[in-house]
C-alpha cells in the first residue's frame, strides 16, 4: 500500500465494508455498536477518513457513510489477509477453527504483500476461508456469492451451510459440536413464526436441532433445489 494507514483505520474500513453488505449507507450508530466505541469517536474518525486525500469514505451528515473505491480496496486487502492467515494457521500450523480469528485480527495488519502471496501459494490460491467466507482475489475482487441467511429459510426447503460468523470462539465450538459447519446439508422441518425458531435436520442424522435467531442470523446458506 502506498501510504501509511493505522491498524485502527484498517479496522474501521473492514467493519464498514462488512456492514455495507446490509445497507447502502452505514450509520455512525451501527459502526459504534459494531466496534464497541463511542459514537463521538466514530464521528471524529469518519470525518477524518472523509477528508483524507484521496478520501476513504463519503460521509453525509444524518445519512451515514459509504466507502470510496480507495476505501474498498484497503478493506478488501485486509479481509484477504485475514482469511488467508486463518486458513494458513489451520492448515499449516494446526490451529482449530475457533482459535484463528484473534491471531488473524492482529497479523492481518502487519504482513507484507510478499508474505501474503507466499501464504496464498502454499494454500493453492483458495477461494474460500476456514469459516466459509469468500477470499478476495489478489487483484482485490470479492468473488460473487449467492447466499442468504439461515434465518430466511422455511419448512421443506433444503440448503447447505456456506459460511458462519467467526468472531466468537464459543459460538464456533457450539456450531462444530452441532455439525453446523460449511458444507453441511440440511432440511428445514419447522418454523415457529412468533419466536422465529427453526427446526432442522442435518442430512445423514436422525435428530433435529432447534435454532433461534442468535444462531440463524450468524449463518449463511445456499438454498438447494433438491434434497441431495
Ligand atoms: Zn476471522
PDB file of C-alpha atoms and ligand atoms in Angstrom:
ATOM      1  CA  UNK A   1       0.000   0.000   0.000  1.00  0.00           C
ATOM      2  CA  UNK A   2       1.266   3.411  -0.981  1.00  0.00           C
ATOM      3  CA  UNK A   3       0.613   5.167   2.274  1.00  0.00           C
ATOM      4  CA  UNK A   4       0.769   4.583   5.940  1.00  0.00           C
ATOM      5  CA  UNK A   5      -2.554   3.531   7.392  1.00  0.00           C
ATOM      6  CA  UNK A   6      -3.038   2.711  11.057  1.00  0.00           C
ATOM      7  CA  UNK A   7      -4.490  -0.568  12.339  1.00  0.00           C
ATOM      8  CA  UNK A   8      -7.459   1.372  13.698  1.00  0.00           C
ATOM      9  CA  UNK A   9      -8.238   2.892  10.309  1.00  0.00           C
ATOM     10  CA  UNK A  10      -7.992  -0.533   8.703  1.00  0.00           C
ATOM     11  CA  UNK A  11     -10.382  -1.961  11.314  1.00  0.00           C
ATOM     12  CA  UNK A  12     -12.880   0.834  10.602  1.00  0.00           C
ATOM     13  CA  UNK A  13     -12.732   0.251   6.841  1.00  0.00           C
ATOM     14  CA  UNK A  14     -13.094  -3.511   7.259  1.00  0.00           C
ATOM     15  CA  UNK A  15     -16.101  -3.102   9.566  1.00  0.00           C
ATOM     16  CA  UNK A  16     -17.796  -0.525   7.321  1.00  0.00           C
ATOM     17  CA  UNK A  17     -17.267  -2.861   4.368  1.00  0.00           C
ATOM     18  CA  UNK A  18     -18.973  -5.704   6.276  1.00  0.00           C
ATOM     19  CA  UNK A  19     -21.859  -3.506   7.391  1.00  0.00           C
ATOM     20  CA  UNK A  20     -22.313  -2.225   3.799  1.00  0.00           C
ATOM     21  CA  UNK A  21     -23.493  -5.693   2.774  1.00  0.00           C
ATOM     22  CA  UNK A  22     -26.787  -4.923   4.534  1.00  0.00           C
ATOM     23  CA  UNK A  23     -27.334  -1.275   3.637  1.00  0.00           C
ATOM     24  CA  UNK A  24     -26.231   1.430   1.172  1.00  0.00           C
ATOM     25  CA  UNK A  25     -25.178   3.845   3.857  1.00  0.00           C
ATOM     26  CA  UNK A  26     -23.855   2.766   7.209  1.00  0.00           C
ATOM     27  CA  UNK A  27     -24.878   4.907  10.189  1.00  0.00           C
ATOM     28  CA  UNK A  28     -22.411   6.088  12.813  1.00  0.00           C
ATOM     29  CA  UNK A  29     -24.513   4.231  15.412  1.00  0.00           C
ATOM     30  CA  UNK A  30     -24.052   0.937  13.565  1.00  0.00           C
ATOM     31  CA  UNK A  31     -20.285   1.469  13.450  1.00  0.00           C
ATOM     32  CA  UNK A  32     -20.146   2.440  17.132  1.00  0.00           C
ATOM     33  CA  UNK A  33     -22.065  -0.726  18.106  1.00  0.00           C
ATOM     34  CA  UNK A  34     -20.019  -2.990  15.863  1.00  0.00           C
ATOM     35  CA  UNK A  35     -16.642  -1.672  17.036  1.00  0.00           C
ATOM     36  CA  UNK A  36     -17.798  -1.116  20.599  1.00  0.00           C
ATOM     37  CA  UNK A  37     -16.630   2.504  20.697  1.00  0.00           C
ATOM     38  CA  UNK A  38     -18.463   5.757  21.480  1.00  0.00           C
ATOM     39  CA  UNK A  39     -20.493   7.486  18.737  1.00  0.00           C
ATOM     40  CA  UNK A  40     -18.372  10.618  19.299  1.00  0.00           C
ATOM     41  CA  UNK A  41     -15.143   8.814  18.429  1.00  0.00           C
ATOM     42  CA  UNK A  42     -16.792   7.265  15.377  1.00  0.00           C
ATOM     43  CA  UNK A  43     -17.814  10.729  14.179  1.00  0.00           C
ATOM     44  CA  UNK A  44     -14.249  12.017  14.686  1.00  0.00           C
ATOM     45  CA  UNK A  45     -12.802   9.097  12.748  1.00  0.00           C
ATOM     46  CA  UNK A  46     -15.200   9.212   9.823  1.00  0.00           C
ATOM     47  CA  UNK A  47     -14.717  12.945   9.422  1.00  0.00           C
ATOM     48  CA  UNK A  48     -11.002  12.273   9.223  1.00  0.00           C
ATOM     49  CA  UNK A  49     -11.376   9.431   6.704  1.00  0.00           C
ATOM     50  CA  UNK A  50     -13.711  11.545   4.556  1.00  0.00           C
ATOM     51  CA  UNK A  51     -11.109  14.297   4.279  1.00  0.00           C
ATOM     52  CA  UNK A  52      -8.079  12.097   3.531  1.00  0.00           C
ATOM     53  CA  UNK A  53      -6.530  12.567   0.090  1.00  0.00           C
ATOM     54  CA  UNK A  54      -7.939  10.617  -1.644  1.00  0.00           C
ATOM     55  CA  UNK A  55     -10.944  10.203   0.685  1.00  0.00           C
ATOM     56  CA  UNK A  56     -11.500   6.680   2.053  1.00  0.00           C
ATOM     57  CA  UNK A  57     -15.191   7.192   2.601  1.00  0.00           C
ATOM     58  CA  UNK A  58     -18.015   9.514   1.738  1.00  0.00           C
ATOM     59  CA  UNK A  59     -19.897  10.957   4.709  1.00  0.00           C
ATOM     60  CA  UNK A  60     -23.255  12.694   4.558  1.00  0.00           C
ATOM     61  CA  UNK A  61     -24.463  14.028   7.878  1.00  0.00           C
ATOM     62  CA  UNK A  62     -27.545  12.147   9.208  1.00  0.00           C
ATOM     63  CA  UNK A  63     -27.307   9.680   6.308  1.00  0.00           C
ATOM     64  CA  UNK A  64     -24.147   7.842   7.210  1.00  0.00           C
ATOM     65  CA  UNK A  65     -21.111   6.699   5.257  1.00  0.00           C
ATOM     66  CA  UNK A  66     -20.212   4.708   2.167  1.00  0.00           C
ATOM     67  CA  UNK A  67     -16.678   3.587   1.313  1.00  0.00           C
ATOM     68  CA  UNK A  68     -14.973   5.134  -1.723  1.00  0.00           C
ATOM     69  CA  UNK A  69     -13.204   2.864  -4.221  1.00  0.00           C
ATOM     70  CA  UNK A  70      -9.961   3.583  -2.374  1.00  0.00           C
ATOM     71  CA  UNK A  71     -11.573   2.627   0.968  1.00  0.00           C
ATOM     72  CA  UNK A  72     -12.997  -0.576  -0.539  1.00  0.00           C
ATOM     73  CA  UNK A  73      -9.539  -1.522  -1.866  1.00  0.00           C
ATOM     74  CA  UNK A  74      -7.981  -1.226   1.577  1.00  0.00           C
ATOM     75  CA  UNK A  75     -10.842  -3.147   3.225  1.00  0.00           C
ATOM     76  CA  UNK A  76     -10.549  -5.990   0.691  1.00  0.00           C
ATOM     77  CA  UNK A  77      -6.795  -6.167   1.181  1.00  0.00           C
ATOM     78  CA  UNK A  78      -7.237  -6.584   4.941  1.00  0.00           C
ATOM     79  CA  UNK A  79     -10.059  -9.107   4.522  1.00  0.00           C
ATOM     80  CA  UNK A  80      -7.842 -11.074   2.117  1.00  0.00           C
ATOM     81  CA  UNK A  81      -5.021 -11.059   4.678  1.00  0.00           C
ATOM     82  CA  UNK A  82      -7.378 -12.100   7.473  1.00  0.00           C
ATOM     83  CA  UNK A  83      -8.922 -15.057   5.653  1.00  0.00           C
ATOM     84  CA  UNK A  84      -5.630 -16.313   4.199  1.00  0.00           C
ATOM     85  CA  UNK A  85      -3.958 -16.129   7.619  1.00  0.00           C
ATOM     86  CA  UNK A  86      -6.824 -18.039   9.274  1.00  0.00           C
ATOM     87  CA  UNK A  87      -6.608 -20.805   6.704  1.00  0.00           C
ATOM     88  CA  UNK A  88      -2.805 -20.907   6.996  1.00  0.00           C
ATOM     89  CA  UNK A  89      -2.965 -21.155  10.795  1.00  0.00           C
ATOM     90  CA  UNK A  90      -5.404 -24.055  10.486  1.00  0.00           C
ATOM     91  CA  UNK A  91      -3.956 -25.976   7.541  1.00  0.00           C
ATOM     92  CA  UNK A  92      -0.268 -25.471   8.179  1.00  0.00           C
ATOM     93  CA  UNK A  93       0.056 -24.793  11.906  1.00  0.00           C
ATOM     94  CA  UNK A  94      -2.794 -26.970  13.170  1.00  0.00           C
ATOM     95  CA  UNK A  95      -4.922 -24.321  14.916  1.00  0.00           C
ATOM     96  CA  UNK A  96      -8.577 -25.292  15.386  1.00  0.00           C
ATOM     97  CA  UNK A  97     -11.267 -23.193  13.711  1.00  0.00           C
ATOM     98  CA  UNK A  98     -12.154 -21.376  16.940  1.00  0.00           C
ATOM     99  CA  UNK A  99      -8.529 -20.355  17.654  1.00  0.00           C
ATOM    100  CA  UNK A 100      -7.599 -18.482  14.497  1.00  0.00           C
ATOM    101  CA  UNK A 101      -9.676 -15.298  14.462  1.00  0.00           C
ATOM    102  CA  UNK A 102      -7.938 -13.325  17.214  1.00  0.00           C
ATOM    103  CA  UNK A 103      -4.488 -14.200  15.798  1.00  0.00           C
ATOM    104  CA  UNK A 104      -5.614 -13.144  12.314  1.00  0.00           C
ATOM    105  CA  UNK A 105      -7.055  -9.873  13.661  1.00  0.00           C
ATOM    106  CA  UNK A 106      -3.541  -8.940  14.770  1.00  0.00           C
ATOM    107  CA  UNK A 107      -1.480 -10.387  11.920  1.00  0.00           C
ATOM    108  CA  UNK A 108      -3.693  -9.023   9.125  1.00  0.00           C
ATOM    109  CA  UNK A 109      -2.254  -5.535   9.700  1.00  0.00           C
ATOM    110  CA  UNK A 110       1.412  -6.438   9.577  1.00  0.00           C
ATOM    111  CA  UNK A 111       2.098  -8.984   6.826  1.00  0.00           C
ATOM    112  CA  UNK A 112       3.777  -7.821   3.614  1.00  0.00           C
ATOM    113  CA  UNK A 113       2.438  -8.359   0.104  1.00  0.00           C
ATOM    114  CA  UNK A 114       5.222 -10.887  -0.429  1.00  0.00           C
ATOM    115  CA  UNK A 115       4.178 -12.844   2.663  1.00  0.00           C
ATOM    116  CA  UNK A 116       0.539 -12.727   1.525  1.00  0.00           C
ATOM    117  CA  UNK A 117       1.493 -14.126  -1.903  1.00  0.00           C
ATOM    118  CA  UNK A 118       3.512 -16.959  -0.403  1.00  0.00           C
ATOM    119  CA  UNK A 119       0.730 -17.911   2.002  1.00  0.00           C
ATOM    120  CA  UNK A 120      -1.778 -17.922  -0.880  1.00  0.00           C
ATOM    121  CA  UNK A 121       0.567 -20.069  -2.983  1.00  0.00           C
ATOM    122  CA  UNK A 122       1.162 -22.615  -0.199  1.00  0.00           C
ATOM    123  CA  UNK A 123      -2.611 -22.928   0.242  1.00  0.00           C
ATOM    124  CA  UNK A 124      -3.208 -23.313  -3.516  1.00  0.00           C
ATOM    125  CA  UNK A 125      -4.825 -19.886  -4.025  1.00  0.00           C
ATOM    126  CA  UNK A 126      -8.001 -20.726  -2.081  1.00  0.00           C
ATOM    127  CA  UNK A 127     -11.322 -19.046  -2.905  1.00  0.00           C
ATOM    128  CA  UNK A 128     -12.941 -19.609   0.494  1.00  0.00           C
ATOM    129  CA  UNK A 129     -11.698 -19.149   4.038  1.00  0.00           C
ATOM    130  CA  UNK A 130     -11.788 -21.514   7.006  1.00  0.00           C
ATOM    131  CA  UNK A 131     -15.267 -20.357   8.073  1.00  0.00           C
ATOM    132  CA  UNK A 132     -16.596 -20.468   4.502  1.00  0.00           C
ATOM    133  CA  UNK A 133     -16.407 -16.776   3.581  1.00  0.00           C
ATOM    134  CA  UNK A 134     -15.000 -15.858   0.172  1.00  0.00           C
ATOM    135  CA  UNK A 135     -11.395 -14.657  -0.015  1.00  0.00           C
ATOM    136  CA  UNK A 136     -10.909 -11.541  -2.170  1.00  0.00           C
ATOM    137  CA  UNK A 137      -8.625 -12.288  -5.127  1.00  0.00           C
ATOM    138  CA  UNK A 138      -5.053 -10.968  -5.428  1.00  0.00           C
ATOM    139  CA  UNK A 139      -6.437  -8.236  -7.712  1.00  0.00           C
ATOM    140  CA  UNK A 140      -8.917  -7.370  -4.928  1.00  0.00           C
ATOM    141  CA  UNK A 141     -12.153  -8.596  -6.416  1.00  0.00           C
ATOM    142  CA  UNK A 142     -14.636 -10.125  -3.975  1.00  0.00           C
ATOM    143  CA  UNK A 143     -15.928 -13.348  -5.548  1.00  0.00           C
ATOM    144  CA  UNK A 144     -19.707 -13.370  -6.105  1.00  0.00           C
ATOM    145  CA  UNK A 145     -21.738 -15.483  -3.743  1.00  0.00           C
ATOM    146  CA  UNK A 146     -25.370 -16.406  -3.887  1.00  0.00           C
ATOM    147  CA  UNK A 147     -26.212 -16.811  -0.225  1.00  0.00           C
ATOM    148  CA  UNK A 148     -28.930 -15.937   2.230  1.00  0.00           C
ATOM    149  CA  UNK A 149     -29.225 -16.168   5.999  1.00  0.00           C
ATOM    150  CA  UNK A 150     -30.422 -19.372   7.625  1.00  0.00           C
ATOM    151  CA  UNK A 151     -32.999 -17.103   9.299  1.00  0.00           C
ATOM    152  CA  UNK A 152     -34.860 -16.728   5.986  1.00  0.00           C
ATOM    153  CA  UNK A 153     -35.333 -20.446   5.265  1.00  0.00           C
ATOM    154  CA  UNK A 154     -38.692 -22.169   5.690  1.00  0.00           C
ATOM    155  CA  UNK A 155     -40.061 -25.716   6.069  1.00  0.00           C
ATOM    156  CA  UNK A 156     -39.407 -28.155   3.234  1.00  0.00           C
ATOM    157  CA  UNK A 157     -36.504 -26.099   1.919  1.00  0.00           C
ATOM    158  CA  UNK A 158     -33.078 -27.710   1.650  1.00  0.00           C
ATOM    159  CA  UNK A 159     -29.753 -25.973   1.926  1.00  0.00           C
ATOM    160  CA  UNK A 160     -26.048 -26.246   2.518  1.00  0.00           C
ATOM    161  CA  UNK A 161     -24.167 -24.187   5.074  1.00  0.00           C
ATOM    162  CA  UNK A 162     -21.962 -21.705   3.240  1.00  0.00           C
ATOM    163  CA  UNK A 163     -20.261 -19.681   5.956  1.00  0.00           C
ATOM    164  CA  UNK A 164     -20.503 -18.649   9.583  1.00  0.00           C
ATOM    165  CA  UNK A 165     -19.541 -15.565  11.557  1.00  0.00           C
ATOM    166  CA  UNK A 166     -16.227 -16.234  13.191  1.00  0.00           C
ATOM    167  CA  UNK A 167     -15.531 -13.640  15.857  1.00  0.00           C
ATOM    168  CA  UNK A 168     -16.794 -15.639  18.856  1.00  0.00           C
ATOM    169  CA  UNK A 169     -14.796 -18.802  19.683  1.00  0.00           C
ATOM    170  CA  UNK A 170     -17.579 -20.190  21.942  1.00  0.00           C
ATOM    171  CA  UNK A 171     -20.077 -19.833  19.121  1.00  0.00           C
ATOM    172  CA  UNK A 172     -17.741 -21.664  16.711  1.00  0.00           C
ATOM    173  CA  UNK A 173     -17.282 -24.531  19.176  1.00  0.00           C
ATOM    174  CA  UNK A 174     -21.060 -24.746  19.578  1.00  0.00           C
ATOM    175  CA  UNK A 175     -21.589 -24.885  15.805  1.00  0.00           C
ATOM    176  CA  UNK A 176     -18.956 -27.563  15.378  1.00  0.00           C
ATOM    177  CA  UNK A 177     -20.463 -29.682  18.163  1.00  0.00           C
ATOM    178  CA  UNK A 178     -23.851 -29.462  16.401  1.00  0.00           C
ATOM    179  CA  UNK A 179     -22.350 -30.303  12.985  1.00  0.00           C
ATOM    180  CA  UNK A 180     -23.287 -26.871  11.633  1.00  0.00           C
ATOM    181  CA  UNK A 181     -20.134 -26.354   9.561  1.00  0.00           C
ATOM    182  CA  UNK A 182     -19.643 -25.126   5.973  1.00  0.00           C
ATOM    183  CA  UNK A 183     -20.623 -27.871   3.527  1.00  0.00           C
ATOM    184  CA  UNK A 184     -23.172 -29.494   5.875  1.00  0.00           C
ATOM    185  CA  UNK A 185     -26.512 -30.134   4.147  1.00  0.00           C
ATOM    186  CA  UNK A 186     -29.847 -29.854   5.916  1.00  0.00           C
ATOM    187  CA  UNK A 187     -33.609 -29.683   5.514  1.00  0.00           C
ATOM    188  CA  UNK A 188     -35.906 -27.317   7.375  1.00  0.00           C
ATOM    189  CA  UNK A 189     -38.551 -29.220   9.328  1.00  0.00           C
ATOM    190  CA  UNK A 190     -40.476 -26.500  11.122  1.00  0.00           C
ATOM    191  CA  UNK A 191     -40.618 -22.770  11.713  1.00  0.00           C
ATOM    192  CA  UNK A 192     -42.383 -21.006  14.570  1.00  0.00           C
ATOM    193  CA  UNK A 193     -43.381 -17.517  13.477  1.00  0.00           C
ATOM    194  CA  UNK A 194     -43.503 -15.725  16.835  1.00  0.00           C
ATOM    195  CA  UNK A 195     -40.052 -16.546  18.118  1.00  0.00           C
ATOM    196  CA  UNK A 196     -38.514 -17.245  14.672  1.00  0.00           C
ATOM    197  CA  UNK A 197     -37.149 -20.604  15.799  1.00  0.00           C
ATOM    198  CA  UNK A 198     -36.219 -23.009  13.027  1.00  0.00           C
ATOM    199  CA  UNK A 199     -36.165 -26.774  13.436  1.00  0.00           C
ATOM    200  CA  UNK A 200     -33.849 -28.515  11.015  1.00  0.00           C
ATOM    201  CA  UNK A 201     -32.380 -31.922  10.309  1.00  0.00           C
ATOM    202  CA  UNK A 202     -28.826 -32.344   9.067  1.00  0.00           C
ATOM    203  CA  UNK A 203     -28.516 -34.867   6.276  1.00  0.00           C
ATOM    204  CA  UNK A 204     -27.482 -38.298   7.468  1.00  0.00           C
ATOM    205  CA  UNK A 205     -28.697 -37.593  11.002  1.00  0.00           C
ATOM    206  CA  UNK A 206     -31.896 -38.573  12.746  1.00  0.00           C
ATOM    207  CA  UNK A 207     -32.212 -35.977  15.428  1.00  0.00           C
ATOM    208  CA  UNK A 208     -33.498 -32.495  14.784  1.00  0.00           C
ATOM    209  CA  UNK A 209     -31.976 -29.277  16.058  1.00  0.00           C
ATOM    210  CA  UNK A 210     -33.930 -26.170  17.071  1.00  0.00           C
ATOM    211  CA  UNK A 211     -32.115 -22.907  16.380  1.00  0.00           C
ATOM    212  CA  UNK A 212     -33.079 -19.371  17.393  1.00  0.00           C
ATOM    213  CA  UNK A 213     -32.066 -16.052  15.896  1.00  0.00           C
ATOM    214  CA  UNK A 214     -28.869 -15.968  17.933  1.00  0.00           C
ATOM    215  CA  UNK A 215     -27.670 -18.649  15.533  1.00  0.00           C
ATOM    216  CA  UNK A 216     -29.737 -18.193  12.358  1.00  0.00           C
ATOM    217  CA  UNK A 217     -28.602 -14.570  11.865  1.00  0.00           C
ATOM    218  CA  UNK A 218     -24.945 -15.682  12.051  1.00  0.00           C
ATOM    219  CA  UNK A 219     -25.036 -18.492   9.498  1.00  0.00           C
ATOM    220  CA  UNK A 220     -25.158 -18.021   5.724  1.00  0.00           C
ATOM    221  CA  UNK A 221     -26.532 -20.717   3.473  1.00  0.00           C
ATOM    222  CA  UNK A 222     -27.036 -21.648  -0.148  1.00  0.00           C
ATOM    223  CA  UNK A 223     -30.557 -22.830  -0.871  1.00  0.00           C
ATOM    224  CA  UNK A 224     -30.615 -26.118  -2.819  1.00  0.00           C
ATOM    225  CA  UNK A 225     -33.347 -27.063  -5.290  1.00  0.00           C
ATOM    226  CA  UNK A 226     -33.439 -30.710  -4.231  1.00  0.00           C
ATOM    227  CA  UNK A 227     -32.507 -32.693  -1.200  1.00  0.00           C
ATOM    228  CA  UNK A 228     -29.147 -34.208  -2.053  1.00  0.00           C
TER     229      UNK A 228
HETATM  230 ZN1  LIG B   1     -11.777 -14.244  11.383  1.00  0.00          ZN
END
